[in-house]
């Protein structure tokens, strides 16, 4: 899956905006939005929030977890624990990227948040690499991946799955009989 | 003008089956999209969902025709239509890719299914697979086979084209709790064991073990 497709899914997340225009309720296929009144916060999906922001029609309120104190706590937890801690949001990386790239003027301490999220991401990816390594060296057949976000899974997906498939083919070719008839996709 | 738009979502509910609202329909489409994207095998076709979504889109587009270009509401609707259309075409495209990759096996499976069972391919996909098979055969004949000695002039497509590898690993999220899922051992000195899949948990395991759960909707591939 392409990272942009993960981002596409993240854009469905709901974020609060403060519009500077007024508009009736919009009846979208995927649910109703609005009504929009100047100065009154309203929930919209991220894709619409970013579009309105680009047209300078609204101010985006950062999600609750996008806060320096909270993220510092998450970072400490993530460094302390050996397993994965619950992520601040299932799309924390994508949302940080999208919101900070397009609406950094609406988010207090944007630079600090960017660094914190990157730290959290790096710690988690390091853990992910470590667990992938032990998964392969112990030749496990099942792993539980709670608290991993889609973007994190996606960064390791093609490499991990391809290596596992490759190892499976090598192994089934070594045991004569078991591998025959299985068409191998070279 | 705004009436034309407001109608779009609401008056449509009646023509849908009573069980599914447009919101659920879109969620179902996205589920099917991700499952199809990540499963190594071709899944059952969801032409019902595809048709319903197409109907929604056409209806909404027809409504938008009547609205002036610069309207804010209309532009929001257009953006939503584009997003849904993207998911829809990505879904159909990944099915076509799998059909191209595994066409003899897909056709064989379709031939061998019992009469009452639901079809794996939509009629259009079936026609595509048939044509793809015929064209590949014609092509191979024209380019190489007819120059071969008579005893080598045929090729068995079932053997020439790889089968879907059901032993691939997949990532999945559990939507309905499942007990006692058998995990086969990787090596001979390991023993098989069972795991419970709890609702909301995420796992990495072989597609073969959980394939039936994907088609019942108990797990979602991610």
mmCIF file of N, CA, C and O in Angstrom, chain A residues 85-146:
data_model
loop_
_atom_site.group_PDB
_atom_site.id
_atom_site.type_symbol
_atom_site.label_atom_id
_atom_site.label_comp_id
_atom_site.label_asym_id
_atom_site.label_seq_id
_atom_site.Cartn_x
_atom_site.Cartn_y
_atom_site.Cartn_z
ATOM 1 N N UNK A 85 3.304 1.218 23.388
ATOM 2 C CA UNK A 85 2.248 1.858 24.171
ATOM 3 C C UNK A 85 1.160 2.315 23.205
ATOM 4 O O UNK A 85 1.427 2.462 22.008
ATOM 5 N N UNK A 86 -0.064 2.523 23.720
ATOM 6 C CA UNK A 86 -1.123 2.982 22.801
ATOM 7 C C UNK A 86 -0.712 4.303 22.153
ATOM 8 O O UNK A 86 -0.281 5.214 22.856
ATOM 9 N N UNK A 87 -0.820 4.404 20.849
ATOM 10 C CA UNK A 87 -0.419 5.651 20.177
ATOM 11 C C UNK A 87 -1.385 6.773 20.544
ATOM 12 O O UNK A 87 -2.533 6.503 20.884
ATOM 13 N N UNK A 88 -0.920 8.036 20.494
ATOM 14 C CA UNK A 88 -1.796 9.163 20.819
ATOM 15 C C UNK A 88 -3.050 9.178 19.946
ATOM 16 O O UNK A 88 -4.118 9.577 20.399
ATOM 17 N N UNK A 89 -2.909 8.780 18.694
ATOM 18 C CA UNK A 89 -4.061 8.664 17.800
ATOM 19 C C UNK A 89 -3.702 7.586 16.785
ATOM 20 O O UNK A 89 -2.521 7.414 16.485
ATOM 21 N N UNK A 90 -4.688 6.826 16.298
ATOM 22 C CA UNK A 90 -4.332 5.768 15.343
ATOM 23 C C UNK A 90 -3.670 6.314 14.076
ATOM 24 O O UNK A 90 -3.075 5.558 13.310
ATOM 25 N N UNK A 91 -3.790 7.604 13.845
ATOM 26 C CA UNK A 91 -3.151 8.193 12.668
ATOM 27 C C UNK A 91 -2.241 9.343 13.078
ATOM 28 O O UNK A 91 -2.187 10.358 12.410
ATOM 29 N N UNK A 92 -1.532 9.174 14.222
ATOM 30 C CA UNK A 92 -0.818 10.335 14.772
ATOM 31 C C UNK A 92 0.223 10.898 13.812
ATOM 32 O O UNK A 92 0.355 12.104 13.649
ATOM 33 N N UNK A 93 0.935 10.020 13.120
ATOM 34 C CA UNK A 93 1.997 10.496 12.232
ATOM 35 C C UNK A 93 1.415 11.252 11.033
ATOM 36 O O UNK A 93 1.859 12.348 10.702
ATOM 37 N N UNK A 94 0.422 10.640 10.411
ATOM 38 C CA UNK A 94 -0.161 11.246 9.215
ATOM 39 C C UNK A 94 -0.807 12.596 9.555
ATOM 40 O O UNK A 94 -0.632 13.579 8.837
ATOM 41 N N UNK A 95 -1.553 12.609 10.686
ATOM 42 C CA UNK A 95 -2.256 13.839 11.036
ATOM 43 C C UNK A 95 -1.272 14.948 11.385
ATOM 44 O O UNK A 95 -1.459 16.098 11.004
ATOM 45 N N UNK A 96 -0.207 14.582 12.103
ATOM 46 C CA UNK A 96 0.795 15.597 12.431
ATOM 47 C C UNK A 96 1.352 16.197 11.155
ATOM 48 O O UNK A 96 1.462 17.410 11.000
ATOM 49 N N UNK A 97 1.680 15.318 10.228
ATOM 50 C CA UNK A 97 2.259 15.770 8.980
ATOM 51 C C UNK A 97 1.291 16.676 8.220
ATOM 52 O O UNK A 97 1.651 17.782 7.797
ATOM 53 N N UNK A 98 0.065 16.198 8.076
ATOM 54 C CA UNK A 98 -0.922 16.968 7.307
ATOM 55 C C UNK A 98 -1.204 18.312 7.965
ATOM 56 O O UNK A 98 -1.170 19.358 7.314
ATOM 57 N N UNK A 99 -1.474 18.278 9.276
ATOM 58 C CA UNK A 99 -1.875 19.516 9.937
ATOM 59 C C UNK A 99 -0.714 20.487 10.027
ATOM 60 O O UNK A 99 -0.880 21.687 9.826
ATOM 61 N N UNK A 100 0.483 19.975 10.318
ATOM 62 C CA UNK A 100 1.607 20.899 10.461
ATOM 63 C C UNK A 100 2.054 21.450 9.108
ATOM 64 O O UNK A 100 2.535 22.577 9.018
ATOM 65 N N UNK A 101 1.890 20.667 8.059
ATOM 66 C CA UNK A 101 2.296 21.184 6.753
ATOM 67 C C UNK A 101 1.335 22.229 6.223
ATOM 68 O O UNK A 101 1.741 23.141 5.510
ATOM 69 N N UNK A 102 0.045 22.070 6.557
ATOM 70 C CA UNK A 102 -0.925 22.965 5.937
ATOM 71 C C UNK A 102 -1.494 24.000 6.892
ATOM 72 O O UNK A 102 -2.087 24.969 6.454
ATOM 73 N N UNK A 103 -1.357 23.757 8.184
ATOM 74 C CA UNK A 103 -2.002 24.679 9.122
ATOM 75 C C UNK A 103 -1.112 24.963 10.321
ATOM 76 O O UNK A 103 -1.603 25.088 11.430
ATOM 77 N N UNK A 104 0.207 25.069 10.098
ATOM 78 C CA UNK A 104 1.098 25.209 11.254
ATOM 79 C C UNK A 104 0.821 26.505 12.020
ATOM 80 O O UNK A 104 1.104 26.590 13.211
ATOM 81 N N UNK A 105 0.220 27.495 11.348
ATOM 82 C CA UNK A 105 -0.047 28.757 12.039
ATOM 83 C C UNK A 105 -1.196 28.624 13.042
ATOM 84 O O UNK A 105 -1.364 29.474 13.902
ATOM 85 N N UNK A 106 -1.994 27.540 12.942
ATOM 86 C CA UNK A 106 -3.094 27.352 13.891
ATOM 87 C C UNK A 106 -2.687 26.478 15.067
ATOM 88 O O UNK A 106 -3.476 26.257 15.972
ATOM 89 N N UNK A 107 -1.478 25.935 15.010
ATOM 90 C CA UNK A 107 -1.094 24.985 16.046
ATOM 91 C C UNK A 107 0.039 25.555 16.881
ATOM 92 O O UNK A 107 1.115 25.842 16.365
ATOM 93 N N UNK A 108 -0.231 25.757 18.185
ATOM 94 C CA UNK A 108 0.812 26.344 19.024
ATOM 95 C C UNK A 108 2.008 25.409 19.148
ATOM 96 O O UNK A 108 1.844 24.194 19.240
ATOM 97 N N UNK A 109 3.198 25.973 19.161
ATOM 98 C CA UNK A 109 4.451 25.228 19.305
ATOM 99 C C UNK A 109 4.580 24.127 18.262
ATOM 100 O O UNK A 109 4.898 22.971 18.577
ATOM 101 N N UNK A 110 4.312 24.486 17.022
ATOM 102 C CA UNK A 110 4.309 23.490 15.947
ATOM 103 C C UNK A 110 5.643 22.763 15.836
ATOM 104 O O UNK A 110 5.675 21.546 15.656
ATOM 105 N N UNK A 111 6.730 23.511 15.968
ATOM 106 C CA UNK A 111 8.045 22.879 15.787
ATOM 107 C C UNK A 111 8.329 21.846 16.862
ATOM 108 O O UNK A 111 8.837 20.772 16.588
ATOM 109 N N UNK A 112 7.969 22.208 18.117
ATOM 110 C CA UNK A 112 8.194 21.256 19.199
ATOM 111 C C UNK A 112 7.381 19.986 18.982
ATOM 112 O O UNK A 112 7.858 18.874 19.220
ATOM 113 N N UNK A 113 6.154 20.175 18.526
ATOM 114 C CA UNK A 113 5.288 19.013 18.286
ATOM 115 C C UNK A 113 5.877 18.131 17.202
ATOM 116 O O UNK A 113 5.929 16.903 17.313
ATOM 117 N N UNK A 114 6.383 18.785 16.168
ATOM 118 C CA UNK A 114 6.973 18.025 15.079
ATOM 119 C C UNK A 114 8.125 17.141 15.597
ATOM 120 O O UNK A 114 8.203 15.956 15.285
ATOM 121 N N UNK A 115 8.990 17.736 16.419
ATOM 122 C CA UNK A 115 10.129 16.977 16.940
ATOM 123 C C UNK A 115 9.663 15.847 17.846
ATOM 124 O O UNK A 115 10.169 14.719 17.750
ATOM 125 N N UNK A 116 8.688 16.148 18.722
ATOM 126 C CA UNK A 116 8.206 15.128 19.657
ATOM 127 C C UNK A 116 7.619 13.930 18.905
ATOM 128 O O UNK A 116 7.919 12.779 19.207
ATOM 129 N N UNK A 117 6.783 14.241 17.926
ATOM 130 C CA UNK A 117 6.150 13.154 17.183
ATOM 131 C C UNK A 117 7.199 12.330 16.444
ATOM 132 O O UNK A 117 7.132 11.099 16.406
ATOM 133 N N UNK A 118 8.187 13.024 15.921
ATOM 134 C CA UNK A 118 9.258 12.303 15.227
ATOM 135 C C UNK A 118 10.015 11.395 16.198
ATOM 136 O O UNK A 118 10.357 10.253 15.863
ATOM 137 N N UNK A 119 10.248 11.885 17.420
ATOM 138 C CA UNK A 119 10.914 11.065 18.445
ATOM 139 C C UNK A 119 10.099 9.825 18.755
ATOM 140 O O UNK A 119 10.635 8.720 18.826
ATOM 141 N N UNK A 120 8.795 10.043 18.964
ATOM 142 C CA UNK A 120 7.916 8.909 19.275
ATOM 143 C C UNK A 120 7.955 7.904 18.131
ATOM 144 O O UNK A 120 8.111 6.703 18.325
ATOM 145 N N UNK A 121 7.834 8.412 16.927
ATOM 146 C CA UNK A 121 7.865 7.552 15.728
ATOM 147 C C UNK A 121 9.162 6.746 15.677
ATOM 148 O O UNK A 121 9.139 5.532 15.490
ATOM 149 N N UNK A 122 10.288 7.442 15.874
ATOM 150 C CA UNK A 122 11.587 6.748 15.782
ATOM 151 C C UNK A 122 11.696 5.632 16.813
ATOM 152 O O UNK A 122 12.153 4.538 16.511
ATOM 153 N N UNK A 123 11.276 5.942 18.055
ATOM 154 C CA UNK A 123 11.329 4.919 19.102
ATOM 155 C C UNK A 123 10.492 3.710 18.715
ATOM 156 O O UNK A 123 10.904 2.564 18.877
ATOM 157 N N UNK A 124 9.306 3.996 18.219
ATOM 158 C CA UNK A 124 8.398 2.898 17.875
ATOM 159 C C UNK A 124 8.928 2.080 16.709
ATOM 160 O O UNK A 124 8.836 0.851 16.704
ATOM 161 N N UNK A 125 9.474 2.761 15.722
ATOM 162 C CA UNK A 125 9.989 2.025 14.561
ATOM 163 C C UNK A 125 11.183 1.156 14.974
ATOM 164 O O UNK A 125 11.348 0.023 14.492
ATOM 165 N N UNK A 126 12.008 1.679 15.896
ATOM 166 C CA UNK A 126 13.133 0.872 16.380
ATOM 167 C C UNK A 126 12.620 -0.400 17.044
ATOM 168 O O UNK A 126 13.136 -1.500 16.808
ATOM 169 N N UNK A 127 11.569 -0.249 17.881
ATOM 170 C CA UNK A 127 10.961 -1.423 18.517
ATOM 171 C C UNK A 127 10.412 -2.384 17.470
ATOM 172 O O UNK A 127 10.540 -3.599 17.596
ATOM 173 N N UNK A 128 9.799 -1.798 16.464
ATOM 174 C CA UNK A 128 9.185 -2.619 15.426
ATOM 175 C C UNK A 128 10.242 -3.456 14.713
ATOM 176 O O UNK A 128 10.059 -4.650 14.468
ATOM 177 N N UNK A 129 11.392 -2.819 14.420
ATOM 178 C CA UNK A 129 12.465 -3.543 13.737
ATOM 179 C C UNK A 129 12.970 -4.675 14.608
ATOM 180 O O UNK A 129 13.198 -5.788 14.139
ATOM 181 N N UNK A 130 13.110 -4.366 15.889
ATOM 182 C CA UNK A 130 13.611 -5.369 16.827
ATOM 183 C C UNK A 130 12.657 -6.557 16.900
ATOM 184 O O UNK A 130 13.088 -7.716 16.865
ATOM 185 N N UNK A 131 11.354 -6.263 16.971
ATOM 186 C CA UNK A 131 10.418 -7.383 17.107
ATOM 187 C C UNK A 131 10.296 -8.151 15.800
ATOM 188 O O UNK A 131 10.103 -9.372 15.821
ATOM 189 N N UNK A 132 10.423 -7.449 14.671
ATOM 190 C CA UNK A 132 10.411 -8.170 13.394
ATOM 191 C C UNK A 132 11.601 -9.114 13.317
ATOM 192 O O UNK A 132 11.491 -10.249 12.845
ATOM 193 N N UNK A 133 12.721 -8.634 13.816
ATOM 194 C CA UNK A 133 13.932 -9.451 13.797
ATOM 195 C C UNK A 133 13.745 -10.715 14.631
ATOM 196 O O UNK A 133 14.054 -11.824 14.180
ATOM 197 N N UNK A 134 13.185 -10.564 15.842
ATOM 198 C CA UNK A 134 13.041 -11.763 16.669
ATOM 199 C C UNK A 134 11.937 -12.662 16.126
ATOM 200 O O UNK A 134 12.006 -13.886 16.240
ATOM 201 N N UNK A 135 10.933 -12.049 15.482
ATOM 202 C CA UNK A 135 9.877 -12.849 14.861
ATOM 203 C C UNK A 135 10.464 -13.795 13.819
ATOM 204 O O UNK A 135 10.149 -14.982 13.758
ATOM 205 N N UNK A 136 11.371 -13.253 13.026
ATOM 206 C CA UNK A 136 11.961 -14.065 11.957
ATOM 207 C C UNK A 136 12.953 -15.067 12.522
ATOM 208 O O UNK A 136 12.946 -16.241 12.149
ATOM 209 N N UNK A 137 13.789 -14.638 13.467
ATOM 210 C CA UNK A 137 14.824 -15.566 13.922
ATOM 211 C C UNK A 137 14.226 -16.696 14.760
ATOM 212 O O UNK A 137 14.771 -17.793 14.796
ATOM 213 N N UNK A 138 13.078 -16.452 15.387
ATOM 214 C CA UNK A 138 12.442 -17.557 16.117
ATOM 215 C C UNK A 138 11.471 -18.341 15.252
ATOM 216 O O UNK A 138 10.797 -19.245 15.733
ATOM 217 N N UNK A 139 11.356 -17.972 13.999
ATOM 218 C CA UNK A 139 10.458 -18.638 13.047
ATOM 219 C C UNK A 139 9.062 -18.794 13.616
ATOM 220 O O UNK A 139 8.484 -19.868 13.632
ATOM 221 N N UNK A 140 8.526 -17.702 14.074
ATOM 222 C CA UNK A 140 7.174 -17.724 14.614
ATOM 223 C C UNK A 140 6.160 -17.770 13.481
ATOM 224 O O UNK A 140 6.466 -17.430 12.345
ATOM 225 N N UNK A 141 4.946 -18.216 13.811
ATOM 226 C CA UNK A 141 3.895 -18.268 12.803
ATOM 227 C C UNK A 141 2.759 -17.306 13.122
ATOM 228 O O UNK A 141 1.799 -17.210 12.390
ATOM 229 N N UNK A 142 2.880 -16.628 14.243
ATOM 230 C CA UNK A 142 1.803 -15.733 14.630
ATOM 231 C C UNK A 142 2.378 -14.625 15.501
ATOM 232 O O UNK A 142 3.241 -14.873 16.331
ATOM 233 N N UNK A 143 1.942 -13.414 15.297
ATOM 234 C CA UNK A 143 2.388 -12.324 16.154
ATOM 235 C C UNK A 143 1.213 -11.416 16.456
ATOM 236 O O UNK A 143 0.342 -11.209 15.614
ATOM 237 N N UNK A 144 1.186 -10.893 17.669
ATOM 238 C CA UNK A 144 0.149 -9.958 18.046
ATOM 239 C C UNK A 144 0.718 -8.554 17.913
ATOM 240 O O UNK A 144 1.839 -8.298 18.332
ATOM 241 N N UNK A 145 -0.028 -7.668 17.304
ATOM 242 C CA UNK A 145 0.537 -6.364 16.977
ATOM 243 C C UNK A 145 -0.321 -5.241 17.527
ATOM 244 O O UNK A 145 -0.574 -4.269 16.840
ATOM 245 N N UNK A 146 -0.798 -5.411 18.751
ATOM 246 C CA UNK A 146 -1.678 -4.377 19.267
ATOM 247 C C UNK A 146 -0.942 -3.046 19.371
ATOM 248 O O UNK A 146 0.268 -3.015 19.562
#
